[in-house]
């Protein structure tokens, strides 16, 4: 599990973490420490300084409204990502099926039938160890049939329970226990040899330095195998640390340490910041000391990368696509991404505000993100050059399988490789996606001070 100190120390898209231990400004009479009003006074003072839309904040005095409700009342309509949570207050955490039970699923309609299909299984989780696999079909959920009418309610109810009972089409029944499940950064990787080309494939689940050494080992293996093409699968990658995006860029792509990686544009008070790959990497969490020079010496130095996405590809994953494009050829395949083109900061309430209560952590959107060529503003998502859907054929194949429509599409583009069955999978009739759990609800888990 990530410690709070790591949350504070790394620049990330879901959390551009910084520590802030200052009191609130005197908008009205200071409230006693530990009261909701004291926290709300602190919240509005920070929002006035950091929030990207600080000129649209409401005026007036604060009150004893619960801080999570008060914070959300300050957000502008176009802000879908700013969030708030409190240490040890689980009602403010964002739980998902993946981080609670170790899997996720989609509900689709195809050829007139409704299918509830496992879309991902977290490696090393109880779900995987129990035999659950991507592509399995769910027939019962806590002994109830999943329908279009109840799928959302049953999913939310499951997240509040200690166990979940799944019955699969195969007849197998699984009993999964609720837990906080940390996803490995790399789900899987492999080499795919296709005549004159050697492809390296990596499924990257998030941008977090817990996977740094694993990625270095994979890259070294790819170097020894002399790969000529890279497939970077970020279909369900919701983002993470910007510094880890710089880490990946330096390990994979033909970039230089001093090249501009990204530009942050804040409000009138914060202005514009421009950071190189090396500068972005230097903001890695405490406990890590990677240098751009060292990573450059280990790099694949690729001039072209195939990147796979869905509408759940977000944040730092989108940043990598957008901000590497000035330097290397990005072949973007899949669905339009989520469209999180802004960065947040984590601001933590200090002891003189908290009193004897637990700290609150606000994550307001602070910066718009741009690449070297000043290209950004992709709030509607990044549109791929080649449209492929993750649910356009059944069954769903394992990540990295040559029968998977995404991978099949990459391989079918090679002039020296033509496989009729793979091309058929790519162009087969697309099913209609009816339900998928909402990754926008995810928030970092804060365990303790």
Coordinates of C-alpha atoms in Angstrom, one line a residue:
X1 CA 0.0 0.0 0.0
X2 CA 1.2 3.5 -0.7
X3 CA 2.1 5.5 2.3
X4 CA 0.8 9.0 2.8
X5 CA 4.3 10.3 2.6
X6 CA 4.5 8.9 -0.9
X7 CA 1.2 10.5 -1.7
X8 CA 2.6 13.8 -0.7
X9 CA 5.9 13.6 -2.4
X10 CA 5.2 12.6 -6.0
X11 CA 3.9 14.8 -8.7
X12 CA 1.0 12.9 -10.1
X13 CA -2.1 13.6 -12.3
X14 CA -4.6 12.2 -9.8
X15 CA -2.4 13.9 -7.1
X16 CA 0.4 16.4 -7.8
X17 CA 1.3 15.9 -4.2
X18 CA 2.7 18.7 -2.0
X19 CA 2.6 19.3 1.7
X20 CA 0.8 22.3 3.0
X21 CA 0.8 23.1 6.7
X22 CA -0.5 26.7 6.8
X23 CA -3.6 28.0 8.5
X24 CA -6.6 29.6 6.8
X25 CA -7.1 33.3 6.0
X26 CA -9.5 35.3 8.1
X27 CA -12.5 35.4 5.7
X28 CA -14.7 35.4 8.9
X29 CA -14.0 34.9 12.6
X30 CA -11.7 31.8 13.0
X31 CA -13.6 28.8 14.1
X32 CA -12.4 26.5 16.9
X33 CA -10.0 23.8 15.7
X34 CA -11.7 20.4 14.9
X35 CA -15.0 21.9 13.8
X36 CA -16.4 21.6 10.4
X37 CA -16.4 25.4 10.1
X38 CA -12.6 25.5 10.8
X39 CA -12.0 22.9 8.1
X40 CA -14.2 24.7 5.6
X41 CA -12.4 28.0 6.3
X42 CA -9.2 26.3 5.5
X43 CA -10.7 24.7 2.3
X44 CA -11.9 28.0 0.9
X45 CA -8.5 29.7 1.6
X46 CA -6.6 26.9 -0.3
X47 CA -9.1 26.9 -3.1
X48 CA -8.7 30.7 -3.6
X49 CA -5.0 30.2 -4.1
X50 CA -4.7 26.9 -6.0
X51 CA -8.0 26.2 -7.8
X52 CA -7.7 26.6 -11.6
X53 CA -11.1 28.3 -11.6
X54 CA -10.5 30.4 -8.4
X55 CA -12.1 33.4 -10.0
X56 CA -15.4 31.5 -10.1
X57 CA -15.5 30.6 -6.4
X58 CA -18.6 31.7 -4.5
X59 CA -18.4 34.4 -1.9
X60 CA -19.8 34.4 1.6
X61 CA -19.0 33.0 5.0
X62 CA -18.5 29.3 5.8
X63 CA -20.7 27.2 8.1
X64 CA -20.8 23.8 9.8
X65 CA -21.6 21.9 6.6
X66 CA -19.7 18.6 6.4
X67 CA -16.4 19.4 4.6
X68 CA -16.9 16.9 1.8
X69 CA -20.3 18.5 0.9
X70 CA -18.9 22.0 1.3
X71 CA -15.9 21.2 -1.0
X72 CA -18.1 19.8 -3.7
X73 CA -20.3 22.9 -3.6
X74 CA -17.3 25.0 -4.6
X75 CA -16.6 23.1 -7.8
X76 CA -17.4 24.5 -11.3
X77 CA -19.7 22.4 -13.5
X78 CA -16.9 21.4 -15.9
X79 CA -14.8 20.0 -13.0
X80 CA -15.4 16.2 -12.9
X81 CA -12.2 15.2 -11.1
X82 CA -11.5 17.4 -8.0
X83 CA -12.0 15.3 -4.9
X84 CA -11.8 15.2 -1.1
X85 CA -11.2 12.5 1.5
X86 CA -10.5 12.2 5.2
X87 CA -7.9 10.0 6.9
X88 CA -9.6 6.8 8.2
X89 CA -13.1 8.0 7.0
X90 CA -13.9 5.2 4.6
X91 CA -17.1 6.9 3.4
X92 CA -14.9 9.4 1.6
X93 CA -12.7 6.8 -0.1
X94 CA -13.2 5.7 -3.7
X95 CA -13.6 1.9 -3.9
X96 CA -13.7 0.0 -7.2
X97 CA -14.3 -3.7 -7.9
X98 CA -10.6 -3.9 -9.0
X99 CA -9.2 -2.6 -5.7
X100 CA -11.8 -4.3 -3.5
X101 CA -12.4 -7.8 -5.1
X102 CA -9.6 -7.9 -7.7
X103 CA -11.6 -7.9 -10.9
X104 CA -13.8 -5.7 -13.1
X105 CA -16.5 -6.6 -15.6
X106 CA -18.5 -5.1 -18.5
X107 CA -22.1 -5.6 -19.5
X108 CA -22.6 -5.7 -23.2
X109 CA -25.4 -6.4 -25.6
X110 CA -24.5 -8.4 -28.7
X111 CA -26.7 -10.2 -31.2
X112 CA -29.7 -9.5 -29.0
X113 CA -28.2 -11.2 -25.9
X114 CA -26.9 -9.5 -22.7
X115 CA -23.5 -10.7 -21.5
X116 CA -21.7 -9.9 -18.2
X117 CA -18.1 -10.5 -18.9
X118 CA -14.9 -10.3 -16.8
X119 CA -12.8 -7.5 -18.4
X120 CA -9.7 -7.7 -16.1
X121 CA -8.4 -9.7 -13.1
X122 CA -5.7 -8.3 -10.9
X123 CA -2.6 -10.5 -10.8
X124 CA -1.9 -12.2 -7.4
X125 CA -5.4 -11.3 -6.1
X126 CA -7.8 -13.8 -4.6
X127 CA -9.9 -13.5 -7.7
X128 CA -7.0 -14.7 -9.9
X129 CA -5.9 -17.4 -7.4
X130 CA -9.5 -18.7 -7.5
X131 CA -9.3 -19.2 -11.2
X132 CA -11.2 -16.1 -12.4
X133 CA -10.0 -15.1 -15.9
X134 CA -10.6 -12.2 -18.3
X135 CA -13.4 -13.3 -20.7
X136 CA -15.3 -15.4 -18.1
X137 CA -19.1 -14.8 -18.2
X138 CA -21.0 -14.1 -14.9
X139 CA -24.4 -15.7 -14.6
X140 CA -25.2 -14.8 -11.0
X141 CA -24.1 -12.1 -8.6
X142 CA -24.7 -12.8 -5.0
X143 CA -27.2 -15.3 -6.3
X144 CA -29.1 -12.7 -8.3
X145 CA -29.2 -12.4 -12.1
X146 CA -27.5 -9.2 -13.4
X147 CA -29.8 -7.2 -15.6
X148 CA -29.5 -3.8 -17.2
X149 CA -31.9 -2.5 -14.6
X150 CA -30.0 -3.7 -11.5
X151 CA -26.4 -3.9 -12.5
X152 CA -25.3 -0.5 -11.1
X153 CA -27.2 -1.0 -7.8
X154 CA -25.9 -4.5 -7.3
X155 CA -22.3 -3.4 -8.0
X156 CA -22.5 -0.6 -5.5
X157 CA -24.1 -2.8 -2.9
X158 CA -21.3 -5.4 -3.3
X159 CA -18.7 -2.7 -2.6
X160 CA -20.1 -2.2 0.8
X161 CA -20.2 -5.9 1.7
X162 CA -17.5 -8.2 3.1
X163 CA -17.9 -10.9 0.5
X164 CA -19.1 -11.3 -3.1
X165 CA -20.4 -14.5 -4.5
X166 CA -20.0 -15.0 -8.3
X167 CA -21.5 -17.8 -10.4
X168 CA -19.9 -18.3 -13.8
X169 CA -21.3 -19.7 -17.0
X170 CA -18.9 -22.7 -16.5
X171 CA -20.9 -23.6 -13.4
X172 CA -18.1 -22.6 -11.0
X173 CA -19.0 -20.5 -8.0
X174 CA -16.5 -18.2 -6.4
X175 CA -16.6 -16.5 -2.9
X176 CA -14.4 -13.5 -2.9
X177 CA -13.5 -11.6 0.3
X178 CA -13.4 -7.8 0.4
X179 CA -9.9 -6.3 0.8
X180 CA -7.7 -3.4 -0.3
X181 CA -6.0 -4.8 -3.4
X182 CA -2.9 -3.0 -4.7
X183 CA -2.5 -3.6 -8.5
X184 CA 0.9 -4.4 -9.8
X185 CA 2.1 -1.8 -12.3
X186 CA 2.9 -4.5 -14.9
X187 CA 0.1 -7.1 -15.3
X188 CA 2.0 -9.0 -18.0
X189 CA 4.6 -8.7 -20.7
X190 CA 5.8 -11.0 -23.5
X191 CA 7.7 -11.2 -26.8
X192 CA 5.7 -11.7 -30.0
X193 CA 7.8 -12.9 -33.0
X194 CA 6.2 -12.2 -36.4
X195 CA 8.6 -13.1 -39.2
X196 CA 10.9 -10.1 -39.7
X197 CA 9.6 -8.2 -36.6
X198 CA 10.0 -8.7 -32.9
X199 CA 7.3 -7.1 -30.8
X200 CA 7.6 -6.4 -27.1
X201 CA 4.2 -6.2 -25.3
X202 CA 3.6 -4.6 -21.9
X203 CA 0.3 -4.2 -20.0
X204 CA 0.8 -1.1 -17.8
X205 CA -2.0 -0.8 -15.2
X206 CA -0.9 2.5 -13.6
X207 CA 1.9 5.0 -13.2
X208 CA 3.5 4.3 -9.9
X209 CA 7.1 3.8 -8.8
X210 CA 6.3 0.5 -7.1
X211 CA 6.7 -0.9 -10.5
X212 CA 9.9 0.9 -11.5
X213 CA 12.3 -2.0 -11.0
X214 CA 10.0 -4.5 -12.7
X215 CA 9.8 -2.2 -15.7
X216 CA 13.6 -1.9 -15.8
X217 CA 13.9 -5.7 -15.9
X218 CA 11.3 -6.0 -18.7
X219 CA 13.1 -3.3 -20.7
X220 CA 16.4 -5.1 -20.2
X221 CA 14.8 -8.4 -21.4
X222 CA 13.4 -6.6 -24.5
X223 CA 16.9 -5.1 -25.2
X224 CA 18.5 -8.5 -25.1
X225 CA 15.7 -9.9 -27.4
X226 CA 16.3 -7.0 -29.7
X227 CA 12.7 -6.0 -30.1
X228 CA 11.9 -3.7 -33.1
X229 CA 8.4 -2.7 -32.1
X230 CA 6.7 -2.0 -28.7
X231 CA 3.0 -2.4 -27.8
X232 CA 2.1 -0.5 -24.7
X233 CA -1.3 -1.6 -23.4
X234 CA -3.0 1.1 -21.3
X235 CA -6.6 0.1 -21.8
X236 CA -7.5 0.4 -18.1
X237 CA -4.8 2.7 -16.9
X238 CA -6.3 5.5 -14.8
X239 CA -3.0 7.4 -14.5
X240 CA -0.8 8.1 -11.5
X241 CA 2.5 9.9 -11.0
X242 CA 3.8 12.3 -13.6
X243 CA 7.3 11.6 -12.5
X244 CA 6.7 7.9 -13.4
X245 CA 5.4 9.0 -16.8
X246 CA 8.8 10.7 -17.3
X247 CA 10.5 7.5 -16.0
X248 CA 8.7 5.4 -18.7
X249 CA 9.4 7.9 -21.4
X250 CA 13.2 7.9 -20.7
X251 CA 13.2 4.1 -20.6
X252 CA 11.2 3.5 -23.7
X253 CA 11.5 6.3 -26.1
X254 CA 14.1 8.2 -28.1
X255 CA 14.1 11.4 -25.9
X256 CA 16.8 13.4 -24.2
X257 CA 16.9 14.3 -20.5
X258 CA 16.7 18.0 -21.2
X259 CA 13.9 17.9 -23.7
X260 CA 10.7 19.6 -22.6
X261 CA 8.3 17.0 -21.3
X262 CA 5.4 19.1 -20.2
X263 CA 4.0 22.5 -19.4
X264 CA 1.7 23.3 -16.5
X265 CA -0.7 26.3 -16.9
X266 CA -2.2 27.4 -13.6
X267 CA -4.4 30.3 -12.6
X268 CA -3.1 33.9 -12.5
X269 CA -1.3 33.3 -9.2
X270 CA 0.5 30.0 -10.2
X271 CA 1.2 30.9 -13.8
X272 CA 3.1 28.6 -16.3
X273 CA 5.8 26.0 -15.5
X274 CA 7.9 24.2 -18.0
X275 CA 9.6 20.9 -17.1
X276 CA 12.1 18.7 -18.9
X277 CA 12.0 14.9 -18.6
X278 CA 14.8 15.1 -16.1
X279 CA 13.1 17.7 -14.0
X280 CA 9.8 15.8 -14.0
X281 CA 11.7 12.6 -13.0
X282 CA 13.4 14.5 -10.1
X283 CA 10.0 14.8 -8.4
X284 CA 9.8 11.1 -7.8
X285 CA 8.6 9.9 -4.4
X286 CA 10.9 9.7 -1.4
X287 CA 12.9 6.5 -1.4
X288 CA 13.7 6.6 -5.1
X289 CA 16.7 8.2 -6.7
X290 CA 16.6 7.4 -10.4
X291 CA 18.5 9.7 -12.7
X292 CA 17.7 10.6 -16.3
X293 CA 21.2 9.7 -17.3
X294 CA 21.0 6.2 -15.8
X295 CA 17.6 5.6 -17.4
X296 CA 18.8 6.9 -20.8
X297 CA 21.7 4.3 -20.7
X298 CA 19.1 1.5 -20.1
X299 CA 16.6 2.8 -22.7
X300 CA 15.1 1.1 -25.7
X301 CA 15.4 4.4 -27.6
X302 CA 12.4 3.6 -29.7
X303 CA 11.2 5.9 -32.4
X304 CA 7.8 4.4 -32.6
X305 CA 5.4 3.0 -30.0
X306 CA 2.0 1.4 -30.5
X307 CA -0.3 2.5 -27.6
X308 CA -3.6 0.8 -26.8
X309 CA -6.4 2.7 -25.1
X310 CA -10.1 2.6 -24.1
X311 CA -12.4 5.3 -22.7
X312 CA -10.9 4.4 -19.3
X313 CA -7.4 5.4 -20.2
X314 CA -6.9 8.6 -18.2
X315 CA -4.7 11.1 -16.6
X316 CA -0.9 10.3 -16.7
X317 CA -1.6 7.7 -19.4
X318 CA -3.1 10.4 -21.6
X319 CA -0.2 12.6 -20.7
X320 CA 2.2 10.0 -22.0
X321 CA 0.4 9.7 -25.3
X322 CA 0.2 13.5 -25.8
X323 CA 3.6 14.5 -24.5
X324 CA 5.7 11.9 -26.2
X325 CA 4.1 12.6 -29.6
X326 CA 6.5 15.6 -30.4
X327 CA 9.4 13.2 -30.2
X328 CA 8.4 9.8 -31.4
X329 CA 5.7 8.3 -33.7
X330 CA 2.8 7.3 -31.5
X331 CA 0.4 4.8 -33.2
X332 CA -2.7 5.2 -31.0
X333 CA -5.1 2.3 -31.3
X334 CA -8.4 1.7 -29.6
X335 CA -11.1 4.1 -28.2
X336 CA -11.1 7.8 -27.4
X337 CA -9.5 8.3 -23.9
X338 CA -11.3 9.7 -20.9
X339 CA -10.1 13.3 -21.3
X340 CA -8.4 14.2 -18.0
X341 CA -6.2 17.0 -19.2
X342 CA -5.5 18.6 -15.9
X343 CA -3.4 18.0 -12.8
X344 CA -4.4 18.2 -9.2
X345 CA -2.5 18.9 -6.0
X346 CA -3.0 17.2 -2.6
X347 CA -3.5 19.7 0.2
X348 CA -3.6 18.4 3.8
X349 CA -5.3 20.2 6.6
X350 CA -2.8 21.1 9.5
X351 CA -3.1 20.2 13.1
X352 CA -4.2 23.7 14.1
X353 CA -7.2 23.2 11.9
X354 CA -7.9 19.5 12.7
X355 CA -7.7 19.7 16.5
X356 CA -8.2 16.2 17.7
X357 CA -10.0 15.1 14.4
X358 CA -8.4 13.3 11.5
X359 CA -6.9 15.4 8.6
X360 CA -8.8 16.2 5.5
X361 CA -7.1 16.0 2.1
X362 CA -8.4 18.0 -0.8
X363 CA -7.4 17.4 -4.4
X364 CA -8.5 20.3 -6.5
X365 CA -7.7 20.7 -10.2
X366 CA -4.9 23.2 -10.4
X367 CA -3.0 23.0 -13.8
X368 CA -3.9 22.5 -17.4
X369 CA -1.4 20.2 -19.2
X370 CA 0.4 20.8 -22.5
X371 CA 3.2 19.2 -24.4
X372 CA 6.3 20.7 -25.9
X373 CA 4.3 22.1 -28.9
X374 CA 1.7 23.6 -26.6
X375 CA -0.8 20.9 -27.5
X376 CA -3.3 20.0 -24.8
X377 CA -7.0 20.9 -24.0
X378 CA -8.2 17.3 -24.7
X379 CA -11.0 17.3 -22.1
X380 CA -13.1 15.4 -24.7
X381 CA -10.4 12.7 -24.9
X382 CA -7.5 11.8 -27.2
X383 CA -8.9 10.3 -30.5
X384 CA -6.9 7.3 -31.7
X385 CA -5.7 7.0 -35.3
X386 CA -7.3 3.6 -35.5
X387 CA -10.6 2.7 -33.8
X388 CA -10.8 -0.7 -32.2
X389 CA -13.2 -1.6 -29.3
X390 CA -12.4 -3.8 -26.4
X391 CA -15.8 -5.4 -26.7
X392 CA -16.1 -5.9 -30.4
X393 CA -15.8 -9.7 -30.3
X394 CA -16.4 -12.5 -27.9
X395 CA -14.8 -14.0 -26.0
X396 CA -12.4 -11.5 -24.5
X397 CA -8.9 -12.9 -24.8
X398 CA -6.1 -12.5 -22.3
X399 CA -4.1 -9.3 -22.4
X400 CA -1.2 -9.8 -24.9
X401 CA -2.9 -12.6 -26.7
X402 CA -2.4 -12.5 -30.5
X403 CA -6.1 -13.2 -30.8
X404 CA -7.0 -10.1 -28.8
X405 CA -8.5 -7.5 -31.3
X406 CA -6.1 -4.8 -30.2
X407 CA -2.9 -6.8 -30.5
X408 CA -4.3 -8.5 -33.7
X409 CA -4.7 -5.1 -35.2
X410 CA -1.1 -4.1 -34.5
X411 CA 0.2 -7.3 -36.0
X412 CA -2.1 -7.1 -39.0
X413 CA -0.7 -3.7 -40.0
X414 CA 2.7 -5.3 -40.7
X415 CA 3.3 -5.6 -44.4
X416 CA 5.0 -9.0 -43.8
X417 CA 2.2 -10.5 -41.7
X418 CA -1.3 -11.2 -42.7
X419 CA -3.6 -13.5 -40.7
X420 CA -7.2 -13.9 -41.8
X421 CA -8.5 -15.0 -38.4
X422 CA -6.9 -12.0 -36.7
X423 CA -8.2 -9.6 -39.2
X424 CA -11.7 -11.1 -38.8
X425 CA -11.6 -10.5 -35.1
X426 CA -10.8 -6.9 -35.6
X427 CA -13.7 -6.2 -38.0
X428 CA -16.3 -8.4 -36.3
X429 CA -19.6 -6.8 -35.3
X430 CA -19.2 -4.5 -32.3
X431 CA -21.4 -5.1 -29.2
X432 CA -23.1 -2.3 -27.4
X433 CA -21.5 -1.5 -24.0
X434 CA -24.2 -1.2 -21.4
X435 CA -22.3 -0.9 -18.2
X436 CA -18.8 -0.4 -16.8
X437 CA -17.8 0.7 -13.3
X438 CA -16.9 4.4 -13.2
X439 CA -13.1 5.0 -12.8
X440 CA -13.8 8.7 -12.0
X441 CA -15.0 7.6 -8.6
X442 CA -11.5 6.3 -7.7
X443 CA -9.6 8.3 -5.1
X444 CA -6.2 7.5 -3.4
X445 CA -6.6 5.5 -0.2
X446 CA -5.3 7.5 2.8
X447 CA -4.6 5.2 5.7
X448 CA -3.0 7.3 8.4
X449 CA -1.0 10.4 9.1

